[in-house]
Amino acid sequence: MDKWRRKGVSDSLEDMDSLNRNIPECGRQTHQMLQSTPLDLVETGKGLKFQAERPHLVSLGSGRLSTAITLLPLPEGQTTLGHGPMDINIQGPGVAAQHCYIENRSGVIKLHPCGNLCAVDGLQVNQPLRLSQGCMLCFGQSAFFPLQPP
């Protein structure tokens, strides 16, 4: 008897064959999902380029060892940030439950610190401030997010 065809192993091989046949279908579903969002994903040779239709923050994950990149859209109106039931949940030292909000009015983006520690490009912000493309936002002591335009 073939050592790979022992009881239980042949079932596993058949399951794996079935899963492998379904991989292209999973890829099509992911591609369809990406097509239905306001996000363009462009292959650039050795990398991927993400383009969004509206302004967004970029999160590089929850720590130095994280490999995730998350785009956090800033829709028209107010987007609340903090740790808790906010539009964008952020964690870290010095981040308040209702830390601040970002206002998007016809593409003009303003940060409202709400009395909490916020910095833009390394300078502390104590009052509403209009944000510019590529600025680096810091909430609390260590939650960094670059702002990207559409």
Backbone as a printed PyTorch tensor [residue, N CA C, xyz], in Angstrom:
tensor([[[  0.8470,  -1.1880,   0.0000],
         [  0.0000,   0.0000,   0.0000],
         [  0.8890,   1.2460,   0.0000]],

        [[  0.5550,   2.2010,  -0.8340],
         [  1.2850,   3.4620,  -0.9110],
         [  1.1750,   4.1840,   0.4250]],

        [[  2.3200,   4.6740,   0.9500],
         [  2.2990,   5.2860,   2.2810],
         [  1.4180,   6.5360,   2.3270]],

        [[  1.1470,   7.1880,   1.1850],
         [  0.3010,   8.3830,   1.1600],
         [ -1.1790,   8.0360,   1.0490]],

        [[ -1.4920,   6.7870,   0.7870],
         [ -2.8840,   6.3820,   0.6160],
         [ -3.4380,   5.6570,   1.8350]],

        [[ -2.8230,   5.8680,   2.9850],
         [ -3.3320,   5.2600,   4.2040],
         [ -4.6850,   5.8500,   4.5360]],

        [[ -5.3980,   5.2100,   5.4230],
         [ -6.7360,   5.6640,   5.8220],
         [ -6.6750,   7.1190,   6.3030]],

        [[ -7.5170,   7.9260,   5.7530],
         [ -7.5940,   9.3270,   6.1270],
         [ -6.7380,  10.2260,   5.2540]],

        [[ -5.5990,   9.7200,   4.8140],
         [ -4.7220,  10.5460,   3.9980],
         [ -5.2920,  10.7220,   2.6010]],

        [[ -5.8850,   9.6620,   2.0320],
         [ -6.4420,   9.8010,   0.6900],
         [ -7.5920,  10.8040,   0.6920]],

        [[ -8.3930,  10.8310,   1.7720],
         [ -9.4650,  11.8270,   1.8730],
         [ -8.8770,  13.2330,   1.8770]],

        [[ -7.7650,  13.4040,   2.6100],
         [ -7.1260,  14.7180,   2.6750],
         [ -6.6080,  15.1250,   1.3050]],

        [[ -6.0300,  14.1830,   0.5600],
         [ -5.5250,  14.5030,  -0.7760],
         [ -6.6660,  14.8930,  -1.7000]],

        [[ -7.7920,  14.1930,  -1.5950],
         [ -8.9500,  14.5450,  -2.4200],
         [ -9.4740,  15.9230,  -2.0430]],

        [[ -9.4840,  16.2340,  -0.7390],
         [ -9.9220,  17.5650,  -0.2950],
         [ -8.9880,  18.6420,  -0.8410]],

        [[ -7.6760,  18.3720,  -0.8090],
         [ -6.7150,  19.3500,  -1.3090],
         [ -6.8940,  19.5680,  -2.8010]],

        [[ -7.1360,  18.4670,  -3.5560],
         [ -7.3710,  18.6120,  -4.9930],
         [ -8.5950,  19.4820,  -5.2500]],

        [[ -9.6390,  19.2630,  -4.4700],
         [-10.8610,  20.0530,  -4.6130],
         [-10.5870,  21.5280,  -4.3260]],

        [[ -9.8440,  21.8070,  -3.2560],
         [ -9.5040,  23.1900,  -2.9140],
         [ -8.6600,  23.8340,  -4.0110]],

        [[ -7.6910,  23.0930,  -4.5270],
         [ -6.8320,  23.6300,  -5.5750],
         [ -7.6170,  23.9630,  -6.8330]],

        [[ -8.6160,  23.1490,  -7.1700],
         [ -9.4450,  23.4440,  -8.3390],
         [-10.2620,  24.7160,  -8.1330]],

        [[-10.5700,  25.0580,  -6.8820],
         [-11.4150,  26.2220,  -6.5980],
         [-10.6180,  27.5130,  -6.4220]],

        [[ -9.3020,  27.4520,  -6.4050],
         [ -8.5040,  28.6670,  -6.2050],
         [ -8.7860,  29.7240,  -7.2700]],

        [[ -8.8290,  29.3800,  -8.5640],
         [ -9.1130,  30.4320,  -9.5430],
         [-10.4550,  31.1170,  -9.2730]],

        [[-11.4570,  30.3770,  -8.8210],
         [-12.7510,  30.9730,  -8.5050],
         [-12.6140,  31.9770,  -7.3660]],

        [[-11.8300,  31.6330,  -6.3260],
         [-11.6000,  32.5600,  -5.2190],
         [-10.9310,  33.8230,  -5.7250]],

        [[ -9.9580,  33.6850,  -6.6160],
         [ -9.2790,  34.8400,  -7.1790],
         [-10.2390,  35.7340,  -7.9520]],

        [[-11.1530,  35.1220,  -8.7120],
         [-12.1400,  35.9130,  -9.4540],
         [-13.0440,  36.6720,  -8.5090]],

        [[-13.4390,  36.0370,  -7.3990],
         [-14.3030,  36.7100,  -6.4360],
         [-13.5850,  37.9030,  -5.8230]],

        [[-12.2990,  37.7610,  -5.4870],
         [-11.5310,  38.8730,  -4.9250],
         [-11.4290,  39.9920,  -5.9440]],

        [[-11.1550,  39.6470,  -7.2050],
         [-11.0420,  40.6550,  -8.2550],
         [-12.3750,  41.3950,  -8.4210]],

        [[-13.4850,  40.6590,  -8.4070],
         [-14.7950,  41.3000,  -8.5230],
         [-15.0460,  42.2250,  -7.3420]],

        [[-14.6660,  41.8120,  -6.1400],
         [-14.8550,  42.6370,  -4.9570],
         [-14.0440,  43.9240,  -5.0850]],

        [[-12.7990,  43.8460,  -5.5550],
         [-11.9800,  45.0380,  -5.7310],
         [-12.5760,  45.9530,  -6.7900]],

        [[-13.1920,  45.4000,  -7.8330],
         [-13.7770,  46.2240,  -8.8720],
         [-14.9730,  47.0130,  -8.3610]],

        [[-15.6540,  46.5300,  -7.3400],
         [-16.8510,  47.2030,  -6.8480],
         [-16.5380,  48.2500,  -5.7840]],

        [[-15.2560,  48.4700,  -5.4530],
         [-14.8830,  49.4690,  -4.4610],
         [-14.2230,  50.6580,  -5.1530]],

        [[-14.1840,  51.8240,  -4.4920],
         [-13.5330,  52.9840,  -5.1020],
         [-12.0140,  52.9230,  -4.9290]],

        [[-11.4120,  51.7930,  -5.2600],
         [ -9.9850,  51.5740,  -5.0750],
         [ -9.4330,  50.9140,  -6.3200]],

        [[ -8.3740,  51.4880,  -6.8700],
         [ -7.6940,  50.8790,  -8.0090],
         [ -6.4400,  50.1990,  -7.5120]],

        [[ -6.2130,  48.9970,  -7.9800],
         [ -5.0240,  48.2180,  -7.6390],
         [ -4.2690,  47.9980,  -8.9410]],

        [[ -3.0640,  48.5550,  -9.0380],
         [ -2.2960,  48.5160, -10.2760],
         [ -0.9690,  47.8070, -10.0200]],

        [[ -0.6650,  46.7830, -10.8380],
         [  0.6290,  46.1230, -10.7380],
         [  1.6620,  47.0120, -11.4110]],

        [[  2.7940,  47.2290, -10.7300],
         [  3.8490,  48.0960, -11.2720],
         [  5.1500,  47.3270, -11.4040]],

        [[  5.0830,  46.1480, -11.9420],
         [  6.2830,  45.3190, -12.0700],
         [  6.5000,  44.5240, -10.8100]],

        [[  7.3430,  45.0330,  -9.9100],
         [  7.6540,  44.3130,  -8.6800],
         [  6.8000,  44.7590,  -7.5030]],

        [[  5.8610,  45.6640,  -7.7220],
         [  5.0560,  46.1600,  -6.6080],
         [  3.6080,  46.3450,  -6.9970]],

        [[  2.8260,  46.7950,  -6.0300],
         [  1.4180,  47.1030,  -6.2380],
         [  1.1810,  48.5620,  -5.8790]],

        [[  0.3710,  49.2210,  -6.6560],
         [  0.0440,  50.6150,  -6.4150],
         [ -1.4520,  50.7010,  -6.1320]],

        [[ -1.8020,  51.3390,  -5.0090],
         [ -3.1920,  51.5330,  -4.6400],
         [ -3.5710,  52.9760,  -4.9310]],

        [[ -4.6930,  53.1810,  -5.5710],
         [ -5.2100,  54.5210,  -5.8330],
         [ -6.6590,  54.5510,  -5.3670]],

        [[ -7.0130,  55.5830,  -4.6190],
         [ -8.3750,  55.7030,  -4.1020],
         [ -9.0370,  56.9450,  -4.6790]],

        [[-10.3650,  56.9270,  -4.7280],
         [-11.1340,  58.0390,  -5.2810],
         [-11.3230,  59.1850,  -4.2970]],

        [[-11.0890,  58.9410,  -3.0160],
         [-11.2900,  60.0070,  -2.0350],
         [-10.1190,  60.0430,  -1.0630]],

        [[ -9.9820,  61.1590,  -0.3240],
         [ -8.8770,  61.2610,   0.6350],
         [ -8.9290,  60.1290,   1.6560]],

        [[ -7.7530,  59.7430,   2.1470],
         [ -7.6930,  58.6470,   3.1080],
         [ -6.4330,  58.7420,   3.9540]],

        [[ -6.5070,  58.1230,   5.1190],
         [ -5.3280,  57.9190,   5.9540],
         [ -4.7660,  56.5540,   5.6120]],

        [[ -3.4710,  56.3880,   5.8390],
         [ -2.8210,  55.1010,   5.6050],
         [ -2.3370,  54.5740,   6.9480]],

        [[ -2.7600,  53.3630,   7.2870],
         [ -2.2900,  52.7070,   8.5080],
         [ -1.3220,  51.6060,   8.1140]],

        [[ -0.1660,  51.6100,   8.7450],
         [  0.8380,  50.5860,   8.4660],
         [  0.7730,  49.4500,   9.4730]],

        [[ -0.3810,  49.2620,  10.0910],
         [ -0.5740,  48.1500,  10.9980],
         [ -0.5070,  48.5710,  12.4430]],

        [[ -0.5190,  47.5840,  13.2960],
         [ -0.6150,  47.8400,  14.7310],
         [  0.7190,  47.7610,  15.4520]],

        [[  1.8020,  47.7540,  14.7300],
         [  3.1050,  47.6910,  15.3930],
         [  4.2290,  47.6280,  14.3840]],

        [[  5.4400,  47.6910,  14.8770],
         [  6.6070,  47.7040,  14.0010],
         [  6.7430,  46.4400,  13.1720]],

        [[  6.2330,  45.3230,  13.6610],
         [  6.3830,  44.0610,  12.9500],
         [  5.1790,  43.7300,  12.0700]],

        [[  4.1910,  44.5980,  12.0400],
         [  3.0020,  44.3490,  11.2360],
         [  3.3300,  44.4420,   9.7470]],

        [[  2.6990,  43.5980,   8.9550],
         [  2.8880,  43.6370,   7.5090],
         [  1.6410,  44.1360,   6.7910]],

        [[  0.6380,  44.5770,   7.5370],
         [ -0.6180,  45.0320,   6.9310],
         [ -0.5520,  46.5070,   6.5540]],

        [[ -1.2080,  46.8390,   5.4570],
         [ -1.3970,  48.2320,   5.0490],
         [ -2.8990,  48.4160,   4.8820]],

        [[ -3.4440,  49.4120,   5.5710],
         [ -4.8790,  49.6530,   5.5160],
         [ -5.1380,  51.0790,   5.0700]],

        [[ -6.0140,  51.2460,   4.0850],
         [ -6.4450,  52.5670,   3.6630],
         [ -7.7320,  52.8880,   4.4110]],

        [[ -7.7630,  54.0390,   5.0780],
         [ -8.9110,  54.4480,   5.8820],
         [ -9.5430,  55.6710,   5.2250]],

        [[-10.6280,  55.4730,   4.4640],
         [-11.2150,  56.5800,   3.7170],
         [-11.7830,  57.6700,   4.6250]],

        [[-11.7230,  58.8960,   4.1300],
         [-12.2860,  60.0540,   4.8180],
         [-13.4440,  60.5800,   3.9640]],

        [[-14.6450,  60.0330,   4.1660],
         [-15.7840,  60.4380,   3.3410],
         [-16.2070,  61.8740,   3.6440]],

        [[-17.0540,  62.4010,   2.8120],
         [-17.6100,  63.7380,   3.0260],
         [-18.2570,  63.7980,   4.4090]],

        [[-18.0100,  64.8700,   5.1540],
         [-18.5550,  65.0160,   6.5070],
         [-17.4840,  64.7970,   7.5500]],

        [[-17.9080,  64.3380,   8.7330],
         [-16.9870,  64.1340,   9.8450],
         [-16.6510,  62.6580,  10.0220]],

        [[-15.3810,  62.4030,  10.3100],
         [-14.9020,  61.0590,  10.6300],
         [-14.2880,  61.1360,  12.0170]],

        [[-14.8310,  60.3720,  12.9640],
         [-14.3340,  60.3980,  14.3410],
         [-13.2300,  59.3560,  14.5180]],

        [[-12.2420,  59.7040,  15.3650],
         [-11.1160,  58.8140,  15.6480],
         [-10.9390,  58.6850,  17.1520]],

        [[-10.5810,  57.5030,  17.6040],
         [-10.3350,  57.2400,  19.0130],
         [-10.3830,  55.7580,  19.2750]],

        [[-10.1970,  55.3900,  20.5380],
         [-10.3220,  53.9600,  20.8630],
         [-11.6980,  53.7610,  21.4700]],

        [[-12.5110,  53.0690,  20.7530],
         [-13.9000,  52.8650,  21.1550],
         [-14.7680,  52.8250,  19.9140]],

        [[-16.0470,  53.0820,  20.0710],
         [-16.9630,  52.9960,  18.9260],
         [-16.8710,  54.2340,  18.0260]],

        [[-15.7260,  54.4090,  17.3880],
         [-15.4730,  55.5420,  16.4990],
         [-15.5000,  55.0680,  15.0460]],

        [[-15.5180,  56.0130,  14.1120],
         [-15.4410,  55.6510,  12.6920],
         [-14.1070,  54.9680,  12.3910]],

        [[-13.0190,  55.5050,  12.9650],
         [-11.6930,  54.8930,  12.8300],
         [-11.1580,  54.6300,  14.2300]],

        [[-10.9650,  53.3590,  14.5260],
         [-10.4920,  52.9540,  15.8490],
         [ -8.9690,  52.9860,  15.8490]],

        [[ -8.3790,  53.7850,  16.7470],
         [ -6.9300,  53.8420,  16.8690],
         [ -6.5340,  53.4970,  18.3000]],

        [[ -5.3860,  52.8730,  18.4320],
         [ -4.8860,  52.4370,  19.7300],
         [ -3.5110,  53.0370,  19.9540]],

        [[ -3.1230,  53.1500,  21.2050],
         [ -1.7680,  53.5850,  21.5180],
         [ -1.7470,  54.4850,  22.7320]],

        [[ -0.5500,  54.6990,  23.2790],
         [ -0.4190,  55.5660,  24.4460],
         [ -0.8920,  56.9840,  24.1230]],

        [[ -1.6870,  57.5320,  25.0120],
         [ -2.1530,  58.9040,  24.8550],
         [ -3.3440,  59.0890,  23.9390]],

        [[ -3.9110,  57.9970,  23.4150],
         [ -5.0880,  58.0970,  22.5420],
         [ -6.3420,  58.0290,  23.4050]],

        [[ -7.1860,  59.0490,  23.3000],
         [ -8.4220,  59.1220,  24.0840],
         [ -9.5460,  58.3570,  23.3880]],

        [[-10.5750,  58.0330,  24.1530],
         [-11.7210,  57.3010,  23.6000],
         [-12.3460,  58.0730,  22.4400]],

        [[-12.5240,  59.3650,  22.6000],
         [-13.0110,  60.2370,  21.5240],
         [-11.9110,  61.2700,  21.2670]],

        [[-10.9050,  60.8510,  20.5250],
         [ -9.6620,  61.6250,  20.4270],
         [ -9.7990,  62.8930,  19.5860]],

        [[-10.3340,  62.7710,  18.3900],
         [-10.4400,  63.9180,  17.4930],
         [-11.4030,  63.5610,  16.3700]],

        [[-11.6200,  64.5110,  15.4690],
         [-12.3390,  64.1740,  14.2490],
         [-11.7130,  64.9160,  13.0850]],

        [[-11.9110,  64.3360,  11.9040],
         [-11.4180,  64.9300,  10.6690],
         [-12.6410,  65.2630,   9.8320]],

        [[-12.6680,  66.4830,   9.3330],
         [-13.7960,  66.9590,   8.5450],
         [-13.3810,  67.0550,   7.0770]],

        [[-14.1970,  66.5050,   6.2000],
         [-13.9850,  66.5870,   4.7550],
         [-15.1600,  67.3550,   4.1650]],

        [[-14.9150,  68.5730,   3.7170],
         [-15.9430,  69.3910,   3.0790],
         [-15.4860,  69.7240,   1.6660]],

        [[-16.0480,  69.0190,   0.6970],
         [-15.7190,  69.2270,  -0.7220],
         [-14.2220,  69.1220,  -0.9750]],

        [[-13.5780,  68.1620,  -0.3290],
         [-12.1540,  67.9220,  -0.5370],
         [-11.2270,  68.7550,   0.3290]],

        [[-11.7810,  69.6910,   1.1110],
         [-10.9750,  70.4520,   2.0690],
         [-10.9810,  69.6610,   3.3720]],

        [[ -9.7980,  69.2260,   3.8190],
         [ -9.6740,  68.3370,   4.9750],
         [ -9.1560,  69.1360,   6.1660]],

        [[ -9.8920,  69.0590,   7.2920],
         [ -9.4780,  69.7490,   8.5220],
         [ -9.4340,  68.7690,   9.6770]],

        [[ -8.4100,  68.9190,  10.5100],
         [ -8.2640,  68.1400,  11.7370],
         [ -8.7880,  68.9750,  12.9000]],

        [[ -9.6480,  68.3700,  13.7220],
         [-10.1830,  69.0010,  14.9330],
         [ -9.7060,  68.1590,  16.1180]],

        [[ -8.7250,  68.6540,  16.9160],
         [ -8.1030,  67.8300,  17.9600],
         [ -8.9610,  67.5470,  19.1940]],

        [[-10.0160,  68.3030,  19.4460],
         [-10.9150,  68.0640,  20.5890],
         [-10.1690,  68.0700,  21.9280]],

        [[ -9.1040,  68.8600,  22.0390],
         [ -8.3640,  68.9760,  23.2960],
         [ -7.3940,  67.8450,  23.5700]],

        [[ -7.2140,  66.9300,  22.6430],
         [ -6.3090,  65.7920,  22.8350],
         [ -5.0250,  65.9910,  22.0300]],

        [[ -4.0040,  65.2100,  22.3860],
         [ -2.6950,  65.3320,  21.7530],
         [ -2.7410,  64.8940,  20.2900]],

        [[ -2.5850,  65.8760,  19.4030],
         [ -2.5120,  65.6310,  17.9620],
         [ -1.3570,  66.4490,  17.4170]],

        [[ -0.6570,  65.8910,  16.4410],
         [  0.4470,  66.6120,  15.8030],
         [  0.3520,  66.4110,  14.2960]],

        [[  0.7680,  67.4370,  13.5600],
         [  0.8420,  67.3800,  12.1000],
         [  2.2740,  67.7240,  11.7110]],

        [[  2.9060,  66.7940,  11.0380],
         [  4.3150,  66.9530,  10.6420],
         [  5.1970,  67.3380,  11.8280]],

        [[  4.9200,  66.7420,  12.9820],
         [  5.7430,  66.9390,  14.1760],
         [  5.3800,  68.1430,  15.0270]],

        [[  4.4290,  68.9630,  14.5870],
         [  4.0340,  70.1480,  15.3530],
         [  2.6730,  69.9220,  16.0040]],

        [[  2.5980,  70.1870,  17.3020],
         [  1.3480,  69.9830,  18.0350],
         [  0.2580,  70.9160,  17.5080]],

        [[ -0.9630,  70.3760,  17.4370],
         [ -2.1180,  71.1220,  16.9440],
         [ -3.1110,  71.2750,  18.0910]],

        [[ -3.5190,  72.5210,  18.3760],
         [ -4.4550,  72.7840,  19.4660],
         [ -5.7930,  73.3250,  18.9840]],

        [[ -5.8930,  73.6560,  17.7080],
         [ -7.1300,  74.1860,  17.1390],
         [ -7.3290,  73.5700,  15.7590]],

        [[ -8.5140,  73.6960,  15.1760],
         [ -8.7290,  73.1080,  13.8490],
         [ -7.6720,  73.5820,  12.8490]],

        [[ -7.1950,  72.6440,  12.0210],
         [ -6.1300,  72.9370,  11.0760],
         [ -6.4410,  72.2800,   9.7410]],

        [[ -6.3310,  73.0710,   8.6670],
         [ -6.4900,  72.5130,   7.3220],
         [ -5.2730,  71.6500,   7.0110]],

        [[ -5.5270,  70.4430,   6.5080],
         [ -4.4540,  69.4950,   6.2220],
         [ -4.0970,  69.5220,   4.7480]],

        [[ -2.8400,  69.2450,   4.4590],
         [ -2.3860,  69.2170,   3.0690],
         [ -1.9380,  67.8010,   2.7000]],

        [[ -1.8690,  67.5730,   1.4090],
         [ -1.4760,  66.2750,   0.8690],
         [ -0.1300,  65.8370,   1.4250]],

        [[ -0.0670,  64.5820,   1.8900],
         [  1.1800,  63.9950,   2.3430],
         [  1.5950,  64.3260,   3.7630]],

        [[  0.7950,  65.1320,   4.4700],
         [  1.1900,  65.4540,   5.8450],
         [  1.1010,  64.1980,   6.7200]],

        [[  1.9180,  64.1660,   7.7560],
         [  1.9420,  63.0350,   8.6820],
         [  1.2150,  63.4280,   9.9550]],

        [[  0.1720,  62.6670,  10.2820],
         [ -0.6130,  62.9130,  11.4880],
         [ -0.1630,  61.9620,  12.5850]],

        [[ -0.1050,  62.4650,  13.8230],
         [  0.1920,  61.6240,  14.9750],
         [ -0.8750,  61.8800,  16.0260]],

        [[ -1.5090,  60.8170,  16.4810],
         [ -2.5360,  60.8980,  17.5190],
         [ -1.9730,  60.2540,  18.7770]],

        [[ -2.0690,  60.9550,  19.9100],
         [ -1.4360,  60.4480,  21.1210],
         [  0.0670,  60.5210,  20.9570]],

        [[  0.7480,  59.4830,  21.4480],
         [  2.2070,  59.5030,  21.4180],
         [  2.8210,  58.6560,  20.3050]],

        [[  2.0070,  57.7710,  19.6790],
         [  2.6630,  56.8740,  18.7240],
         [  1.7730,  56.3420,  17.6060]],

        [[  0.6000,  56.9090,  17.3790],
         [ -0.2650,  56.4380,  16.2970],
         [ -0.0780,  57.3630,  15.0950]],

        [[  0.7380,  56.9360,  14.1130],
         [  1.0880,  57.7570,  12.9490],
         [  0.2970,  57.3440,  11.7220]],

        [[ -0.1990,  58.3450,  10.9880],
         [ -0.9730,  58.1000,   9.7770],
         [ -0.6630,  59.1890,   8.7450]],

        [[ -0.0980,  58.8420,   7.5930],
         [  0.0340,  59.8380,   6.5280],
         [ -1.3310,  60.0780,   5.8670]],

        [[ -1.5870,  61.3170,   5.4430],
         [ -2.8100,  61.6720,   4.7450],
         [ -2.5350,  61.6510,   3.2490]],

        [[ -3.3540,  60.9420,   2.5150],
         [ -3.1960,  60.8550,   1.0710],
         [ -4.4380,  61.3820,   0.3850]],

        [[ -4.2520,  62.1390,  -0.6800],
         [ -5.4020,  62.6620,  -1.4280],
         [ -5.9590,  61.5970,  -2.3600]],

        [[ -7.0630,  61.9000,  -3.0220],
         [ -7.5750,  60.9410,  -4.0110],
         [ -6.6380,  60.8070,  -5.1920]]])
